Tab-separated table of C-alpha atoms (C1' of nucleotides) in Angstrom:
chain	number	residue	atom	x	y	z
A	1	MET	CA	-3.839	3.987	0.845
A	2	ILE	CA	-3.032	0.475	-0.368
A	3	LEU	CA	-4.686	1.151	-3.692
A	4	ARG	CA	-3.067	4.550	-3.983
A	5	GLU	CA	0.381	3.094	-3.400
A	6	ALA	CA	-0.261	0.344	-5.928
A	7	VAL	CA	-1.466	2.814	-8.548
A	8	GLU	CA	1.418	5.192	-7.881
A	9	ALA	CA	3.760	2.304	-8.656
A	10	LEU	CA	2.221	2.046	-12.134
A	11	HIS	CA	3.574	5.495	-13.001
A	12	ILE	CA	0.500	6.550	-14.901
A	13	LYS	CA	0.924	10.128	-13.740
A	14	GLY	CA	1.373	12.172	-16.924
A	15	LYS	CA	-0.119	9.395	-19.042
A	16	LYS	CA	-3.319	9.699	-21.035
A	17	VAL	CA	-6.409	7.552	-20.600
A	18	ILE	CA	-6.727	5.583	-23.840
A	19	GLU	CA	-9.694	3.382	-22.925
A	20	VAL	CA	-12.805	3.851	-20.776
A	21	GLU	CA	-15.406	1.167	-20.150
A	22	GLY	CA	-18.007	0.239	-17.563
A	23	ASN	CA	-21.593	0.588	-16.381
A	24	THR	CA	-21.134	3.785	-14.380
A	25	LYS	CA	-23.648	6.530	-15.122
A	26	ILE	CA	-21.069	9.283	-15.036
A	27	ASP	CA	-19.806	10.922	-18.212
A	28	LYS	CA	-16.789	8.612	-18.345
A	29	ASP	CA	-15.800	9.661	-21.851
A	30	ARG	CA	-14.736	12.953	-20.375
A	31	MET	CA	-11.588	11.194	-19.142
A	32	LEU	CA	-10.737	9.745	-22.540
A	33	HIS	CA	-7.482	11.203	-23.947
A	34	GLN	CA	-7.044	13.234	-20.754
A	35	LYS	CA	-3.737	13.238	-18.921
A	36	VAL	CA	-3.604	12.097	-15.260
A	37	THR	CA	-2.141	14.914	-13.206
A	38	ASP	CA	-2.080	13.178	-9.826
A	39	ILE	CA	-3.020	10.095	-7.805
A	40	ARG	CA	-4.320	10.930	-4.328
A	41	SER	CA	-6.545	9.747	-1.520
A	42	TRP	CA	-8.566	11.395	1.214
A	43	GLY	CA	-9.978	9.154	3.889
A	44	LYS	CA	-11.765	6.351	2.066
A	45	HIS	CA	-11.820	8.294	-1.204
A	46	PHE	CA	-9.445	7.270	-3.977
A	47	LEU	CA	-8.757	10.123	-6.355
A	48	ILE	CA	-7.421	10.345	-9.888
A	49	CYS	CA	-6.865	13.987	-10.743
A	50	PHE	CA	-7.123	15.519	-14.187
A	51	LYS	CA	-6.520	19.107	-15.234
A	52	ASP	CA	-10.009	20.500	-14.535
A	53	PHE	CA	-11.700	17.705	-12.598
A	54	THR	CA	-11.093	14.711	-10.355
A	55	LEU	CA	-12.393	11.158	-10.497
A	56	ARG	CA	-13.536	9.999	-7.070
A	57	ILE	CA	-13.902	6.305	-6.271
A	58	HIS	CA	-15.512	5.137	-3.025
A	59	PHE	CA	-15.696	1.389	-2.442
A	60	MET	CA	-18.546	1.537	0.071
A	61	MET	CA	-19.018	-1.867	1.743
A	62	PHE	CA	-18.498	-4.268	-1.153
A	63	GLY	CA	-16.360	-2.487	-3.705
A	64	SER	CA	-13.255	-4.058	-5.183
A	65	TYR	CA	-10.601	-3.392	-7.782
A	66	ARG	CA	-8.142	-5.189	-10.006
A	67	ILE	CA	-4.956	-3.821	-11.488
A	68	ASN	CA	-3.915	-5.278	-14.843
A	69	GLU	CA	-6.442	-8.053	-14.518
A	70	ARG	CA	-10.214	-8.439	-14.726
A	71	LYS	CA	-12.957	-10.043	-12.664
A	72	ASP	CA	-15.824	-11.931	-14.277
A	73	THR	CA	-18.417	-9.567	-12.803
A	74	ALA	CA	-19.592	-6.383	-14.481
A	75	VAL	CA	-17.022	-3.629	-14.337
A	76	ARG	CA	-18.248	-0.296	-12.974
A	77	LEU	CA	-15.338	1.608	-14.494
A	78	ARG	CA	-12.245	0.623	-16.417
A	79	LEU	CA	-9.448	3.043	-17.255
A	80	GLY	CA	-6.909	1.877	-19.768
A	81	PHE	CA	-3.427	3.353	-20.187
A	82	SER	CA	-0.543	2.260	-22.332
A	83	GLY	CA	0.865	-0.666	-20.360
A	84	ALA	CA	-1.621	-0.558	-17.478
A	85	GLU	CA	-5.293	-1.044	-16.722
A	86	LEU	CA	-7.430	-0.189	-13.700
A	87	ASN	CA	-10.738	-1.967	-13.043
A	88	PHE	CA	-13.238	-0.895	-10.391
A	89	TYR	CA	-16.240	-2.955	-9.267
A	90	THR	CA	-19.381	-2.202	-7.246
A	91	CYS	CA	-18.186	1.167	-6.119
A	92	SER	CA	-19.466	4.712	-6.100
A	93	VAL	CA	-17.920	6.709	-8.934
A	94	LYS	CA	-18.120	10.477	-9.277
A	95	LEU	CA	-16.499	13.321	-11.180
A	96	LEU	CA	-15.704	16.338	-9.034
A	97	GLU	CA	-15.338	19.711	-10.692
A	98	GLY	CA	-12.271	21.852	-10.110
A	99	ASN	CA	-9.073	21.252	-8.216
A	100	ALA	CA	-8.950	18.571	-5.501
A	101	ASN	CA	-7.046	20.986	-3.259
A	102	ASP	CA	-10.113	23.239	-3.212
A	103	ILE	CA	-12.446	20.351	-2.378
A	104	TYR	CA	-10.538	18.398	0.241
A	105	ASP	CA	-9.109	19.429	3.584
A	106	TRP	CA	-6.056	17.169	3.750
A	107	SER	CA	-5.495	18.005	7.425
A	108	LYS	CA	-8.590	15.926	8.274
A	109	ASP	CA	-7.280	12.733	6.667
A	110	ILE	CA	-6.082	10.567	9.561
A	111	MET	CA	-3.288	8.992	7.510
A	112	SER	CA	-2.123	12.058	5.638
A	113	PRO	CA	1.256	13.688	6.297
A	114	HIS	CA	-0.832	16.869	6.449
A	115	TRP	CA	-2.980	15.461	9.288
A	116	LYS	CA	-3.494	17.995	12.073
A	117	PRO	CA	-4.565	16.627	15.455
A	118	THR	CA	-5.330	20.210	16.513
A	119	GLN	CA	-7.901	20.398	13.731
A	120	ALA	CA	-9.671	17.279	15.078
A	121	LEU	CA	-9.487	18.650	18.618
A	122	LYS	CA	-11.036	21.932	17.538
A	123	THR	CA	-13.919	20.248	15.702
A	124	LEU	CA	-14.545	17.838	18.579
A	125	LYS	CA	-14.738	20.705	21.069
A	126	GLU	CA	-17.456	22.258	18.914
A	127	HIS	CA	-19.604	19.165	19.553
A	128	PRO	CA	-19.605	18.475	23.306
A	129	GLU	CA	-22.879	16.505	23.143
A	130	MET	CA	-21.587	14.158	20.464
A	131	LEU	CA	-21.060	10.529	21.465
A	132	VAL	CA	-17.532	9.201	20.959
A	133	CYS	CA	-18.907	6.282	18.905
A	134	ASP	CA	-20.356	8.824	16.462
A	135	ALA	CA	-17.283	11.047	16.467
A	136	LEU	CA	-15.043	8.182	15.372
A	137	LEU	CA	-17.251	7.534	12.361
A	138	ASP	CA	-17.580	11.195	11.399
A	139	GLN	CA	-15.619	11.663	8.172
A	140	ASN	CA	-15.566	15.410	8.700
A	141	ILE	CA	-13.518	14.881	11.865
A	142	PHE	CA	-11.650	11.611	11.264
A	143	ALA	CA	-11.605	11.106	7.500
A	144	GLY	CA	-10.717	7.473	6.910
A	145	SER	CA	-11.913	6.058	10.220
A	146	GLY	CA	-14.548	3.322	10.133
A	147	ASN	CA	-16.389	0.875	12.335
A	148	ILE	CA	-13.439	-1.455	12.950
A	149	ILE	CA	-11.170	1.456	13.846
A	150	LYS	CA	-13.894	2.881	16.095
A	151	ASN	CA	-14.191	-0.300	18.129
A	152	GLU	CA	-10.471	-0.952	18.387
A	153	VAL	CA	-9.558	2.627	19.327
A	154	LEU	CA	-12.225	2.778	22.048
A	155	PHE	CA	-10.959	-0.501	23.447
A	156	ARG	CA	-7.327	0.614	23.383
A	157	THR	CA	-8.117	3.929	25.047
A	158	ARG	CA	-10.570	2.305	27.484
A	159	ILE	CA	-13.383	4.676	26.593
A	160	HIS	CA	-17.025	3.539	26.631
A	161	PRO	CA	-18.672	4.177	23.236
A	162	LEU	CA	-21.551	6.138	24.775
A	163	SER	CA	-19.228	8.673	26.434
A	164	LYS	CA	-19.844	12.293	25.521
A	165	ILE	CA	-17.051	14.249	23.864
A	166	GLY	CA	-17.586	17.203	26.224
A	167	GLU	CA	-17.166	15.005	29.300
A	168	LEU	CA	-13.781	13.578	28.323
A	169	PRO	CA	-10.834	15.158	30.139
A	170	LEU	CA	-8.586	17.035	27.688
A	171	ALA	CA	-5.779	14.494	28.037
A	172	LYS	CA	-8.188	11.658	27.230
A	173	LEU	CA	-9.522	13.511	24.201
A	174	LYS	CA	-5.987	14.008	22.925
A	175	GLU	CA	-5.235	10.342	23.530
A	176	LEU	CA	-8.309	9.384	21.514
A	177	ILE	CA	-7.192	11.543	18.600
A	178	LYS	CA	-3.630	10.260	18.702
A	179	GLU	CA	-4.657	6.633	18.964
A	180	THR	CA	-7.037	6.930	16.017
A	181	ARG	CA	-4.094	7.777	13.776
A	182	ASN	CA	-1.844	5.193	15.460
A	183	TYR	CA	-4.318	2.395	15.014
A	184	SER	CA	-4.906	3.395	11.395
A	185	PHE	CA	-1.247	2.767	10.625
A	186	ASP	CA	-1.396	-0.601	12.383
A	187	PHE	CA	-4.551	-1.345	10.412
A	188	LEU	CA	-2.737	-0.551	7.158
A	189	GLU	CA	0.224	-2.800	7.985
A	190	TRP	CA	-1.964	-5.690	9.112
A	191	LYS	CA	-4.204	-5.304	6.094
A	192	LYS	CA	-1.168	-5.569	3.811
A	193	GLU	CA	-0.062	-8.725	5.658
A	194	PHE	CA	-3.616	-10.137	5.532
A	195	THR	CA	-3.476	-10.424	9.323
A	196	LEU	CA	-5.927	-7.679	10.197
A	197	LYS	CA	-8.558	-10.018	11.595
A	198	GLN	CA	-6.111	-11.801	13.896
A	199	HIS	CA	-5.214	-8.521	15.496
A	200	TRP	CA	-8.741	-7.509	16.412
A	201	GLN	CA	-9.047	-7.168	20.159
A	202	ALA	CA	-12.630	-5.930	20.336
A	203	TYR	CA	-14.297	-5.973	16.922
A	204	THR	CA	-16.508	-9.116	16.619
A	205	LYS	CA	-15.052	-10.429	19.897
A	206	LYS	CA	-17.171	-12.083	22.561
A	207	ILE	CA	-14.797	-11.902	25.519
A	208	CYS	CA	-12.696	-9.006	26.774
A	209	PRO	CA	-9.022	-9.973	26.383
A	210	ARG	CA	-8.110	-7.784	29.379
A	211	CYS	CA	-10.563	-9.026	31.981
A	212	ASP	CA	-12.058	-12.172	30.454
A	213	ILE	CA	-15.649	-11.073	30.988
A	214	PRO	CA	-18.184	-11.047	28.119
A	215	PHE	CA	-18.138	-8.039	25.800
A	216	LYS	CA	-21.278	-6.042	25.224
A	217	LYS	CA	-22.478	-6.083	21.634
A	218	GLU	CA	-24.930	-3.311	20.773
A	219	HIS	CA	-25.920	-1.123	17.858
A	220	LEU	CA	-25.061	2.344	19.098
A	221	GLY	CA	-24.992	5.942	17.909
A	222	LYS	CA	-26.712	7.769	15.080
A	223	GLY	CA	-25.969	5.125	12.486
A	224	LYS	CA	-26.680	2.260	14.942
A	225	ARG	CA	-23.402	0.636	14.038
A	226	ARG	CA	-22.081	-2.427	15.820
A	227	SER	CA	-20.210	-1.659	19.015
A	228	PHE	CA	-18.210	-4.257	20.923
A	229	TYR	CA	-17.052	-3.066	24.307
A	230	CYS	CA	-16.230	-4.057	27.849
A	231	ASN	CA	-18.451	-2.583	30.527
A	232	HIS	CA	-15.758	-3.188	33.113
A	233	CYS	CA	-12.617	-1.711	31.588
A	234	GLN	CA	-14.024	0.930	29.220
A	235	ARG	CA	-15.029	3.951	31.252
A	236	LEU	CA	-18.224	5.867	30.625
A	237	TYR	CA	-17.685	9.636	30.706
A	238	ILE	CA	-21.091	11.258	31.048
B	1	DT	C1'	-29.457	-21.571	2.766
B	2	DC	C1'	-29.834	-17.473	5.255
B	3	DT	C1'	-28.494	-13.351	7.559
B	4	DC	C1'	-25.733	-9.775	8.260
B	5	DA	C1'	-22.217	-6.215	7.529
B	6	DT	C1'	-15.313	-2.642	6.821
B	7	DG	C1'	-20.220	2.676	4.195
B	8	DT	C1'	-22.505	6.432	2.098
B	9	DT	C1'	-26.077	8.760	-0.415
B	10	DT	C1'	-30.630	9.743	-1.322
B	11	DA	C1'	-35.539	9.848	-0.797
B	12	DG	C1'	-39.097	10.118	2.155
B	13	DG	C1'	-41.382	11.062	6.411
B	14	DT	C1'	-42.357	13.848	10.767
C	1	DG	C1'	-34.918	23.361	7.957
C	2	DA	C1'	-33.667	19.717	11.479
C	3	DC	C1'	-33.814	15.220	12.280
C	4	DC	C1'	-34.844	10.510	11.572
C	5	DT	C1'	-35.503	6.068	8.898
C	6	DA	C1'	-35.335	2.984	5.158
C	7	DA	C1'	-33.708	1.790	0.828
C	8	DA	C1'	-30.305	1.060	-2.418
C	9	DC	C1'	-26.002	-0.685	-3.719
C	10	DA	C1'	-24.469	-6.156	-4.242
C	11	DT	C1'	-20.451	-9.314	-2.202
C	12	DG	C1'	-18.586	-12.570	0.980
C	13	DA	C1'	-18.135	-14.450	5.661
C	14	DG	C1'	-19.967	-17.220	9.098
DNA sequence: TCTCATGTTTAGGT
DNA sequence: GACCTAAACATGAG
């Protein structure tokens, strides 16, 4: 989102790529002299659309970018335009064939204006055995959510990470969905202000700010990702 | 200096 | 095929 907004402000839409560089294995020359048709994002994917294909950038854990400046480290992909330059580092780069609208379901992107909570609800109901800690990391349900968001949303909604989706009362399930989007917007604002870390209530925390007892820290769910939670105030639905 | 982690894909095993 | 695990990526925080 932050990157997309920054790139939109460059007004490269309609402009042609005049320089490509970098150590990516993709056929980057395909973008040379091609006109950018759109700048988009879906979850953690950053997309630069061309007429017949789309460039997809995913920053994984350690990716970074620079706009109109360069880092000393090896560039994975550089796109040059007249008056602007984009540099991407240590990221996953891919060319997707066809139109992005045919590839991406925008209603699953938790920050999109096209986001549909009913869509998330429907998919969740199809997986009653799924653990909430897994659901909040599932990009097919909550595209854009990640491990920080998972921990913070479960703390805010007072749901234990090992709760089963099928055991949550409907109202609680709806609250979970709503709060995932809510927190994502807070996340975005705090990230822009460089105050994200200060606002963490659960993630990396040792003590529950609500009841002052020690948090549990465990690696839970399919991906064994870090979970910080309070055994006292986060209820286990099982 | 060392370990771990905002994430995903892929290769391999059972 | 379903399901799991480890590896790879490679930087920066604590």
